[in-house]
Amino acid sequence: EAETKNEGLLVLAQVFLISGYPETAHQNLLAILKNATESEQNWLLARINSLLGTTSSAQGSNKQAESYFKQAVQSFSDYGMRLEYARTLQNFGEMLVNRNDVKSPKYLQGVNYLQEARQIFSECQAALDLQQVDLLLNTL
């Protein structure tokens, strides 16, 4: 029951984020984070951290976003969740290229994350994800 409730709250937070309310999404995610930690839902924690990275980025909190993204990337890697790993790399990479100068190491790291995400999407035959990251890479 707790797992289903947390999943529903996660989807609600995603809706808030997509609808342009990153602050509301962020607050909801922090509440879910506490619940998921208490119930030891590790895969859900990784998804929450990934979304917290996105909401923190949308709010301009780049350092916090990096921390959340790094936690999510590590967890998805540990659990073998390749598509979630690649989607998190894509979001992380997009933040880094959008917030840094072209010559900075963080920009280059962002490009590398996008290229790695692209490779995984190609291997997994995730056509929509691949199309999205290709559009992003073509604008660089």
PDB file of N, CA and C in Angstrom, residues 35-124:
ATOM      1  N   ASN A  35       9.177   9.197   2.905  1.00  0.00           N
ATOM      2  CA  ASN A  35       8.391   7.954   2.951  1.00  0.00           C
ATOM      3  C   ASN A  35       9.149   6.786   2.321  1.00  0.00           C
ATOM      4  N   ALA A  36       9.765   7.030   1.172  1.00  0.00           N
ATOM      5  CA  ALA A  36      10.478   5.967   0.465  1.00  0.00           C
ATOM      6  C   ALA A  36      11.705   5.516   1.247  1.00  0.00           C
ATOM      7  N   THR A  37      12.362   6.444   1.924  1.00  0.00           N
ATOM      8  CA  THR A  37      13.525   6.099   2.736  1.00  0.00           C
ATOM      9  C   THR A  37      13.110   5.210   3.904  1.00  0.00           C
ATOM     10  N   GLU A  38      12.017   5.581   4.545  1.00  0.00           N
ATOM     11  CA  GLU A  38      11.535   4.802   5.690  1.00  0.00           C
ATOM     12  C   GLU A  38      11.117   3.394   5.285  1.00  0.00           C
ATOM     13  N   SER A  39      10.524   3.259   4.102  1.00  0.00           N
ATOM     14  CA  SER A  39      10.064   1.945   3.658  1.00  0.00           C
ATOM     15  C   SER A  39      11.098   1.222   2.789  1.00  0.00           C
ATOM     16  N   GLU A  40      12.306   1.803   2.678  1.00  0.00           N
ATOM     17  CA  GLU A  40      13.429   1.197   1.960  1.00  0.00           C
ATOM     18  C   GLU A  40      13.089   0.819   0.521  1.00  0.00           C
ATOM     19  N   GLN A  41      12.447   1.710  -0.190  1.00  0.00           N
ATOM     20  CA  GLN A  41      12.116   1.511  -1.597  1.00  0.00           C
ATOM     21  C   GLN A  41      13.240   2.125  -2.440  1.00  0.00           C
ATOM     22  N   ASN A  42      14.325   1.394  -2.581  1.00  0.00           N
ATOM     23  CA  ASN A  42      15.538   1.932  -3.188  1.00  0.00           C
ATOM     24  C   ASN A  42      15.358   2.351  -4.646  1.00  0.00           C
ATOM     25  N   TRP A  43      14.641   1.576  -5.440  1.00  0.00           N
ATOM     26  CA  TRP A  43      14.444   1.937  -6.838  1.00  0.00           C
ATOM     27  C   TRP A  43      13.632   3.223  -6.939  1.00  0.00           C
ATOM     28  N   LEU A  44      12.677   3.407  -5.996  1.00  0.00           N
ATOM     29  CA  LEU A  44      11.877   4.626  -5.980  1.00  0.00           C
ATOM     30  C   LEU A  44      12.727   5.812  -5.542  1.00  0.00           C
ATOM     31  N   LEU A  45      13.644   5.582  -4.614  1.00  0.00           N
ATOM     32  CA  LEU A  45      14.549   6.643  -4.178  1.00  0.00           C
ATOM     33  C   LEU A  45      15.375   7.166  -5.354  1.00  0.00           C
ATOM     34  N   ALA A  46      15.820   6.267  -6.209  1.00  0.00           N
ATOM     35  CA  ALA A  46      16.595   6.679  -7.372  1.00  0.00           C
ATOM     36  C   ALA A  46      15.750   7.547  -8.303  1.00  0.00           C
ATOM     37  N   ARG A  47      14.512   7.153  -8.539  1.00  0.00           N
ATOM     38  CA  ARG A  47      13.621   7.953  -9.397  1.00  0.00           C
ATOM     39  C   ARG A  47      13.337   9.311  -8.767  1.00  0.00           C
ATOM     40  N   ILE A  48      13.150   9.330  -7.453  1.00  0.00           N
ATOM     41  CA  ILE A  48      12.902  10.592  -6.751  1.00  0.00           C
ATOM     42  C   ILE A  48      14.122  11.501  -6.879  1.00  0.00           C
ATOM     43  N   ASN A  49      15.319  10.945  -6.671  1.00  0.00           N
ATOM     44  CA  ASN A  49      16.534  11.762  -6.788  1.00  0.00           C
ATOM     45  C   ASN A  49      16.693  12.336  -8.193  1.00  0.00           C
ATOM     46  N   SER A  50      16.363  11.540  -9.199  1.00  0.00           N
ATOM     47  CA  SER A  50      16.448  12.028 -10.573  1.00  0.00           C
ATOM     48  C   SER A  50      15.495  13.209 -10.785  1.00  0.00           C
ATOM     49  N   LEU A  51      14.269  13.066 -10.309  1.00  0.00           N
ATOM     50  CA  LEU A  51      13.307  14.164 -10.450  1.00  0.00           C
ATOM     51  C   LEU A  51      13.675  15.364  -9.583  1.00  0.00           C
ATOM     52  N   LEU A  52      14.237  15.118  -8.407  1.00  0.00           N
ATOM     53  CA  LEU A  52      14.702  16.234  -7.576  1.00  0.00           C
ATOM     54  C   LEU A  52      15.826  16.990  -8.289  1.00  0.00           C
ATOM     55  N   GLY A  53      16.653  16.276  -9.031  1.00  0.00           N
ATOM     56  CA  GLY A  53      17.676  16.937  -9.834  1.00  0.00           C
ATOM     57  C   GLY A  53      17.054  17.849 -10.875  1.00  0.00           C
ATOM     58  N   THR A  54      16.012  17.357 -11.518  1.00  0.00           N
ATOM     59  CA  THR A  54      15.333  18.150 -12.541  1.00  0.00           C
ATOM     60  C   THR A  54      14.631  19.360 -11.930  1.00  0.00           C
ATOM     61  N   THR A  55      13.950  19.164 -10.799  1.00  0.00           N
ATOM     62  CA  THR A  55      13.255  20.302 -10.178  1.00  0.00           C
ATOM     63  C   THR A  55      14.255  21.312  -9.626  1.00  0.00           C
ATOM     64  N   SER A  56      15.343  20.844  -9.047  1.00  0.00           N
ATOM     65  CA  SER A  56      16.367  21.762  -8.535  1.00  0.00           C
ATOM     66  C   SER A  56      16.979  22.561  -9.678  1.00  0.00           C
ATOM     67  N   SER A  57      17.216  21.901 -10.799  1.00  0.00           N
ATOM     68  CA  SER A  57      17.740  22.586 -11.975  1.00  0.00           C
ATOM     69  C   SER A  57      16.762  23.650 -12.463  1.00  0.00           C
ATOM     70  N   ALA A  58      15.479  23.306 -12.512  1.00  0.00           N
ATOM     71  CA  ALA A  58      14.452  24.256 -12.959  1.00  0.00           C
ATOM     72  C   ALA A  58      14.370  25.474 -12.040  1.00  0.00           C
ATOM     73  N   GLN A  59      14.740  25.285 -10.776  1.00  0.00           N
ATOM     74  CA  GLN A  59      14.718  26.379  -9.815  1.00  0.00           C
ATOM     75  C   GLN A  59      16.043  27.129  -9.774  1.00  0.00           C
ATOM     76  N   GLY A  60      17.021  26.706 -10.572  1.00  0.00           N
ATOM     77  CA  GLY A  60      18.311  27.372 -10.619  1.00  0.00           C
ATOM     78  C   GLY A  60      19.289  26.931  -9.543  1.00  0.00           C
ATOM     79  N   SER A  61      18.979  25.868  -8.829  1.00  0.00           N
ATOM     80  CA  SER A  61      19.868  25.346  -7.777  1.00  0.00           C
ATOM     81  C   SER A  61      20.782  24.279  -8.372  1.00  0.00           C
ATOM     82  N   ASN A  62      21.779  24.722  -9.116  1.00  0.00           N
ATOM     83  CA  ASN A  62      22.627  23.800  -9.872  1.00  0.00           C
ATOM     84  C   ASN A  62      23.425  22.846  -8.995  1.00  0.00           C
ATOM     85  N   LYS A  63      23.988  23.343  -7.891  1.00  0.00           N
ATOM     86  CA  LYS A  63      24.779  22.457  -7.019  1.00  0.00           C
ATOM     87  C   LYS A  63      23.905  21.355  -6.438  1.00  0.00           C
ATOM     88  N   GLN A  64      22.724  21.728  -5.981  1.00  0.00           N
ATOM     89  CA  GLN A  64      21.804  20.746  -5.418  1.00  0.00           C
ATOM     90  C   GLN A  64      21.367  19.762  -6.498  1.00  0.00           C
ATOM     91  N   ALA A  65      21.089  20.284  -7.689  1.00  0.00           N
ATOM     92  CA  ALA A  65      20.683  19.425  -8.804  1.00  0.00           C
ATOM     93  C   ALA A  65      21.773  18.407  -9.123  1.00  0.00           C
ATOM     94  N   GLU A  66      23.017  18.863  -9.167  1.00  0.00           N
ATOM     95  CA  GLU A  66      24.132  17.946  -9.436  1.00  0.00           C
ATOM     96  C   GLU A  66      24.189  16.823  -8.409  1.00  0.00           C
ATOM     97  N   SER A  67      24.006  17.183  -7.152  1.00  0.00           N
ATOM     98  CA  SER A  67      24.040  16.176  -6.091  1.00  0.00           C
ATOM     99  C   SER A  67      22.946  15.128  -6.283  1.00  0.00           C
ATOM    100  N   TYR A  68      21.730  15.583  -6.559  1.00  0.00           N
ATOM    101  CA  TYR A  68      20.622  14.649  -6.776  1.00  0.00           C
ATOM    102  C   TYR A  68      20.862  13.785  -8.008  1.00  0.00           C
ATOM    103  N   PHE A  69      21.312  14.412  -9.108  1.00  0.00           N
ATOM    104  CA  PHE A  69      21.565  13.655 -10.326  1.00  0.00           C
ATOM    105  C   PHE A  69      22.637  12.589 -10.100  1.00  0.00           C
ATOM    106  N   LYS A  70      23.705  12.947  -9.394  1.00  0.00           N
ATOM    107  CA  LYS A  70      24.786  11.992  -9.142  1.00  0.00           C
ATOM    108  C   LYS A  70      24.284  10.798  -8.328  1.00  0.00           C
ATOM    109  N   GLN A  71      23.453  11.067  -7.319  1.00  0.00           N
ATOM    110  CA  GLN A  71      22.894   9.973  -6.517  1.00  0.00           C
ATOM    111  C   GLN A  71      22.036   9.055  -7.383  1.00  0.00           C
ATOM    112  N   ALA A  72      21.207   9.665  -8.233  1.00  0.00           N
ATOM    113  CA  ALA A  72      20.317   8.878  -9.092  1.00  0.00           C
ATOM    114  C   ALA A  72      21.115   8.051 -10.098  1.00  0.00           C
ATOM    115  N   VAL A  73      22.111   8.663 -10.725  1.00  0.00           N
ATOM    116  CA  VAL A  73      22.940   7.953 -11.701  1.00  0.00           C
ATOM    117  C   VAL A  73      23.600   6.745 -11.054  1.00  0.00           C
ATOM    118  N   GLN A  74      24.141   6.937  -9.868  1.00  0.00           N
ATOM    119  CA  GLN A  74      24.802   5.833  -9.164  1.00  0.00           C
ATOM    120  C   GLN A  74      23.809   4.711  -8.842  1.00  0.00           C
ATOM    121  N   SER A  75      22.637   5.090  -8.343  1.00  0.00           N
ATOM    122  CA  SER A  75      21.629   4.078  -7.991  1.00  0.00           C
ATOM    123  C   SER A  75      21.146   3.320  -9.216  1.00  0.00           C
ATOM    124  N   PHE A  76      20.829   4.034 -10.295  1.00  0.00           N
ATOM    125  CA  PHE A  76      20.361   3.358 -11.503  1.00  0.00           C
ATOM    126  C   PHE A  76      21.441   2.437 -12.060  1.00  0.00           C
ATOM    127  N   SER A  77      22.676   2.847 -11.959  1.00  0.00           N
ATOM    128  CA  SER A  77      23.777   1.999 -12.396  1.00  0.00           C
ATOM    129  C   SER A  77      23.858   0.744 -11.526  1.00  0.00           C
ATOM    130  N   ASP A  78      23.768   0.931 -10.216  1.00  0.00           N
ATOM    131  CA  ASP A  78      23.826  -0.202  -9.291  1.00  0.00           C
ATOM    132  C   ASP A  78      22.701  -1.198  -9.522  1.00  0.00           C
ATOM    133  N   TYR A  79      21.506  -0.710  -9.856  1.00  0.00           N
ATOM    134  CA  TYR A  79      20.343  -1.583 -10.034  1.00  0.00           C
ATOM    135  C   TYR A  79      20.181  -2.080 -11.466  1.00  0.00           C
ATOM    136  N   GLY A  80      21.064  -1.651 -12.368  1.00  0.00           N
ATOM    137  CA  GLY A  80      20.994  -2.113 -13.753  1.00  0.00           C
ATOM    138  C   GLY A  80      19.794  -1.562 -14.507  1.00  0.00           C
ATOM    139  N   MET A  81      19.316  -0.405 -14.110  1.00  0.00           N
ATOM    140  CA  MET A  81      18.161   0.221 -14.765  1.00  0.00           C
ATOM    141  C   MET A  81      18.682   1.154 -15.866  1.00  0.00           C
ATOM    142  N   ARG A  82      18.994   0.554 -17.006  1.00  0.00           N
ATOM    143  CA  ARG A  82      19.707   1.269 -18.068  1.00  0.00           C
ATOM    144  C   ARG A  82      18.933   2.446 -18.646  1.00  0.00           C
ATOM    145  N   LEU A  83      17.657   2.280 -18.902  1.00  0.00           N
ATOM    146  CA  LEU A  83      16.911   3.393 -19.494  1.00  0.00           C
ATOM    147  C   LEU A  83      16.757   4.549 -18.511  1.00  0.00           C
ATOM    148  N   GLU A  84      16.479   4.243 -17.263  1.00  0.00           N
ATOM    149  CA  GLU A  84      16.379   5.308 -16.261  1.00  0.00           C
ATOM    150  C   GLU A  84      17.736   5.984 -16.064  1.00  0.00           C
ATOM    151  N   TYR A  85      18.788   5.187 -16.101  1.00  0.00           N
ATOM    152  CA  TYR A  85      20.147   5.711 -16.015  1.00  0.00           C
ATOM    153  C   TYR A  85      20.392   6.692 -17.163  1.00  0.00           C
ATOM    154  N   ALA A  86      20.054   6.278 -18.380  1.00  0.00           N
ATOM    155  CA  ALA A  86      20.275   7.119 -19.561  1.00  0.00           C
ATOM    156  C   ALA A  86      19.404   8.373 -19.524  1.00  0.00           C
ATOM    157  N   ARG A  87      18.178   8.249 -19.073  1.00  0.00           N
ATOM    158  CA  ARG A  87      17.301   9.430 -18.987  1.00  0.00           C
ATOM    159  C   ARG A  87      17.821  10.430 -17.962  1.00  0.00           C
ATOM    160  N   THR A  88      18.373   9.917 -16.883  1.00  0.00           N
ATOM    161  CA  THR A  88      18.957  10.802 -15.883  1.00  0.00           C
ATOM    162  C   THR A  88      20.215  11.463 -16.434  1.00  0.00           C
ATOM    163  N   LEU A  89      21.048  10.699 -17.136  1.00  0.00           N
ATOM    164  CA  LEU A  89      22.226  11.285 -17.780  1.00  0.00           C
ATOM    165  C   LEU A  89      21.815  12.382 -18.759  1.00  0.00           C
ATOM    166  N   GLN A  90      20.747  12.143 -19.493  1.00  0.00           N
ATOM    167  CA  GLN A  90      20.279  13.141 -20.449  1.00  0.00           C
ATOM    168  C   GLN A  90      19.881  14.430 -19.724  1.00  0.00           C
ATOM    169  N   ASN A  91      19.098  14.308 -18.668  1.00  0.00           N
ATOM    170  CA  ASN A  91      18.671  15.497 -17.928  1.00  0.00           C
ATOM    171  C   ASN A  91      19.859  16.205 -17.275  1.00  0.00           C
ATOM    172  N   PHE A  92      20.771  15.425 -16.716  1.00  0.00           N
ATOM    173  CA  PHE A  92      21.969  15.972 -16.093  1.00  0.00           C
ATOM    174  C   PHE A  92      22.821  16.677 -17.149  1.00  0.00           C
ATOM    175  N   GLY A  93      23.039  16.005 -18.260  1.00  0.00           N
ATOM    176  CA  GLY A  93      23.837  16.580 -19.342  1.00  0.00           C
ATOM    177  C   GLY A  93      23.224  17.850 -19.892  1.00  0.00           C
ATOM    178  N   GLU A  94      21.914  17.840 -20.053  1.00  0.00           N
ATOM    179  CA  GLU A  94      21.228  19.027 -20.565  1.00  0.00           C
ATOM    180  C   GLU A  94      21.424  20.212 -19.617  1.00  0.00           C
ATOM    181  N   MET A  95      21.308  19.962 -18.321  1.00  0.00           N
ATOM    182  CA  MET A  95      21.522  21.032 -17.358  1.00  0.00           C
ATOM    183  C   MET A  95      22.942  21.572 -17.475  1.00  0.00           C
ATOM    184  N   LEU A  96      23.928  20.680 -17.565  1.00  0.00           N
ATOM    185  CA  LEU A  96      25.319  21.116 -17.615  1.00  0.00           C
ATOM    186  C   LEU A  96      25.631  21.927 -18.873  1.00  0.00           C
ATOM    187  N   VAL A  97      25.108  21.520 -20.014  1.00  0.00           N
ATOM    188  CA  VAL A  97      25.398  22.283 -21.240  1.00  0.00           C
ATOM    189  C   VAL A  97      24.640  23.612 -21.271  1.00  0.00           C
ATOM    190  N   ASN A  98      23.464  23.645 -20.656  1.00  0.00           N
ATOM    191  CA  ASN A  98      22.688  24.887 -20.661  1.00  0.00           C
ATOM    192  C   ASN A  98      23.192  25.909 -19.650  1.00  0.00           C
ATOM    193  N   ARG A  99      23.891  25.460 -18.617  1.00  0.00           N
ATOM    194  CA  ARG A  99      24.283  26.364 -17.535  1.00  0.00           C
ATOM    195  C   ARG A  99      25.770  26.690 -17.514  1.00  0.00           C
ATOM    196  N   ASN A 100      26.525  26.197 -18.493  1.00  0.00           N
ATOM    197  CA  ASN A 100      27.969  26.415 -18.471  1.00  0.00           C
ATOM    198  C   ASN A 100      28.475  26.896 -19.818  1.00  0.00           C
ATOM    199  N   ASP A 101      29.619  27.578 -19.780  1.00  0.00           N
ATOM    200  CA  ASP A 101      30.273  28.069 -20.973  1.00  0.00           C
ATOM    201  C   ASP A 101      30.778  26.892 -21.810  1.00  0.00           C
ATOM    202  N   VAL A 102      30.756  27.053 -23.110  1.00  0.00           N
ATOM    203  CA  VAL A 102      31.131  25.991 -24.041  1.00  0.00           C
ATOM    204  C   VAL A 102      32.530  25.438 -23.761  1.00  0.00           C
ATOM    205  N   LYS A 103      33.421  26.261 -23.253  1.00  0.00           N
ATOM    206  CA  LYS A 103      34.801  25.818 -23.021  1.00  0.00           C
ATOM    207  C   LYS A 103      35.018  25.238 -21.624  1.00  0.00           C
ATOM    208  N   SER A 104      34.006  25.254 -20.796  1.00  0.00           N
ATOM    209  CA  SER A 104      34.194  24.779 -19.421  1.00  0.00           C
ATOM    210  C   SER A 104      34.180  23.251 -19.354  1.00  0.00           C
ATOM    211  N   PRO A 105      34.868  22.690 -18.369  1.00  0.00           N
ATOM    212  CA  PRO A 105      34.865  21.230 -18.189  1.00  0.00           C
ATOM    213  C   PRO A 105      33.463  20.674 -17.920  1.00  0.00           C
ATOM    214  N   LYS A 106      32.624  21.437 -17.231  1.00  0.00           N
ATOM    215  CA  LYS A 106      31.268  20.941 -16.943  1.00  0.00           C
ATOM    216  C   LYS A 106      30.438  20.852 -18.220  1.00  0.00           C
ATOM    217  N   TYR A 107      30.634  21.779 -19.135  1.00  0.00           N
ATOM    218  CA  TYR A 107      29.940  21.719 -20.419  1.00  0.00           C
ATOM    219  C   TYR A 107      30.345  20.447 -21.157  1.00  0.00           C
ATOM    220  N   LEU A 108      31.651  20.191 -21.196  1.00  0.00           N
ATOM    221  CA  LEU A 108      32.145  18.990 -21.882  1.00  0.00           C
ATOM    222  C   LEU A 108      31.635  17.723 -21.205  1.00  0.00           C
ATOM    223  N   GLN A 109      31.565  17.747 -19.881  1.00  0.00           N
ATOM    224  CA  GLN A 109      31.011  16.605 -19.150  1.00  0.00           C
ATOM    225  C   GLN A 109      29.541  16.409 -19.549  1.00  0.00           C
ATOM    226  N   GLY A 110      28.808  17.506 -19.686  1.00  0.00           N
ATOM    227  CA  GLY A 110      27.413  17.427 -20.106  1.00  0.00           C
ATOM    228  C   GLY A 110      27.269  16.807 -21.487  1.00  0.00           C
ATOM    229  N   VAL A 111      28.126  17.203 -22.405  1.00  0.00           N
ATOM    230  CA  VAL A 111      28.100  16.628 -23.760  1.00  0.00           C
ATOM    231  C   VAL A 111      28.396  15.132 -23.697  1.00  0.00           C
ATOM    232  N   ASN A 112      29.350  14.758 -22.870  1.00  0.00           N
ATOM    233  CA  ASN A 112      29.676  13.333 -22.716  1.00  0.00           C
ATOM    234  C   ASN A 112      28.483  12.556 -22.155  1.00  0.00           C
ATOM    235  N   TYR A 113      27.791  13.130 -21.177  1.00  0.00           N
ATOM    236  CA  TYR A 113      26.605  12.467 -20.628  1.00  0.00           C
ATOM    237  C   TYR A 113      25.531  12.295 -21.706  1.00  0.00           C
ATOM    238  N   LEU A 114      25.338  13.321 -22.517  1.00  0.00           N
ATOM    239  CA  LEU A 114      24.344  13.230 -23.592  1.00  0.00           C
ATOM    240  C   LEU A 114      24.721  12.155 -24.601  1.00  0.00           C
ATOM    241  N   GLN A 115      25.994  12.071 -24.930  1.00  0.00           N
ATOM    242  CA  GLN A 115      26.444  11.055 -25.881  1.00  0.00           C
ATOM    243  C   GLN A 115      26.301   9.649 -25.304  1.00  0.00           C
ATOM    244  N   GLU A 116      26.596   9.505 -24.007  1.00  0.00           N
ATOM    245  CA  GLU A 116      26.423   8.191 -23.373  1.00  0.00           C
ATOM    246  C   GLU A 116      24.943   7.807 -23.334  1.00  0.00           C
ATOM    247  N   ALA A 117      24.091   8.776 -23.025  1.00  0.00           N
ATOM    248  CA  ALA A 117      22.652   8.512 -23.020  1.00  0.00           C
ATOM    249  C   ALA A 117      22.192   8.096 -24.421  1.00  0.00           C
ATOM    250  N   ARG A 118      22.699   8.782 -25.427  1.00  0.00           N
ATOM    251  CA  ARG A 118      22.335   8.454 -26.801  1.00  0.00           C
ATOM    252  C   ARG A 118      22.721   7.022 -27.141  1.00  0.00           C
ATOM    253  N   GLN A 119      23.912   6.619 -26.729  1.00  0.00           N
ATOM    254  CA  GLN A 119      24.390   5.264 -27.002  1.00  0.00           C
ATOM    255  C   GLN A 119      23.472   4.225 -26.352  1.00  0.00           C
ATOM    256  N   ILE A 120      23.086   4.462 -25.120  1.00  0.00           N
ATOM    257  CA  ILE A 120      22.211   3.522 -24.409  1.00  0.00           C
ATOM    258  C   ILE A 120      20.840   3.471 -25.061  1.00  0.00           C
ATOM    259  N   PHE A 121      20.298   4.627 -25.419  1.00  0.00           N
ATOM    260  CA  PHE A 121      18.990   4.645 -26.087  1.00  0.00           C
ATOM    261  C   PHE A 121      19.041   3.870 -27.393  1.00  0.00           C
ATOM    262  N   SER A 122      20.130   4.011 -28.118  1.00  0.00           N
ATOM    263  CA  SER A 122      20.291   3.277 -29.371  1.00  0.00           C
ATOM    264  C   SER A 122      20.347   1.773 -29.114  1.00  0.00           C
ATOM    265  N   GLU A 123      21.149   1.356 -28.154  1.00  0.00           N
ATOM    266  CA  GLU A 123      21.280  -0.067 -27.818  1.00  0.00           C
ATOM    267  C   GLU A 123      19.960  -0.666 -27.341  1.00  0.00           C
ATOM    268  N   CYS A 124      19.193   0.120 -26.612  1.00  0.00           N
ATOM    269  CA  CYS A 124      17.912  -0.361 -26.058  1.00  0.00           C
ATOM    270  C   CYS A 124      16.753  -0.162 -27.031  1.00  0.00           C
TER     271      CYS A 124
END
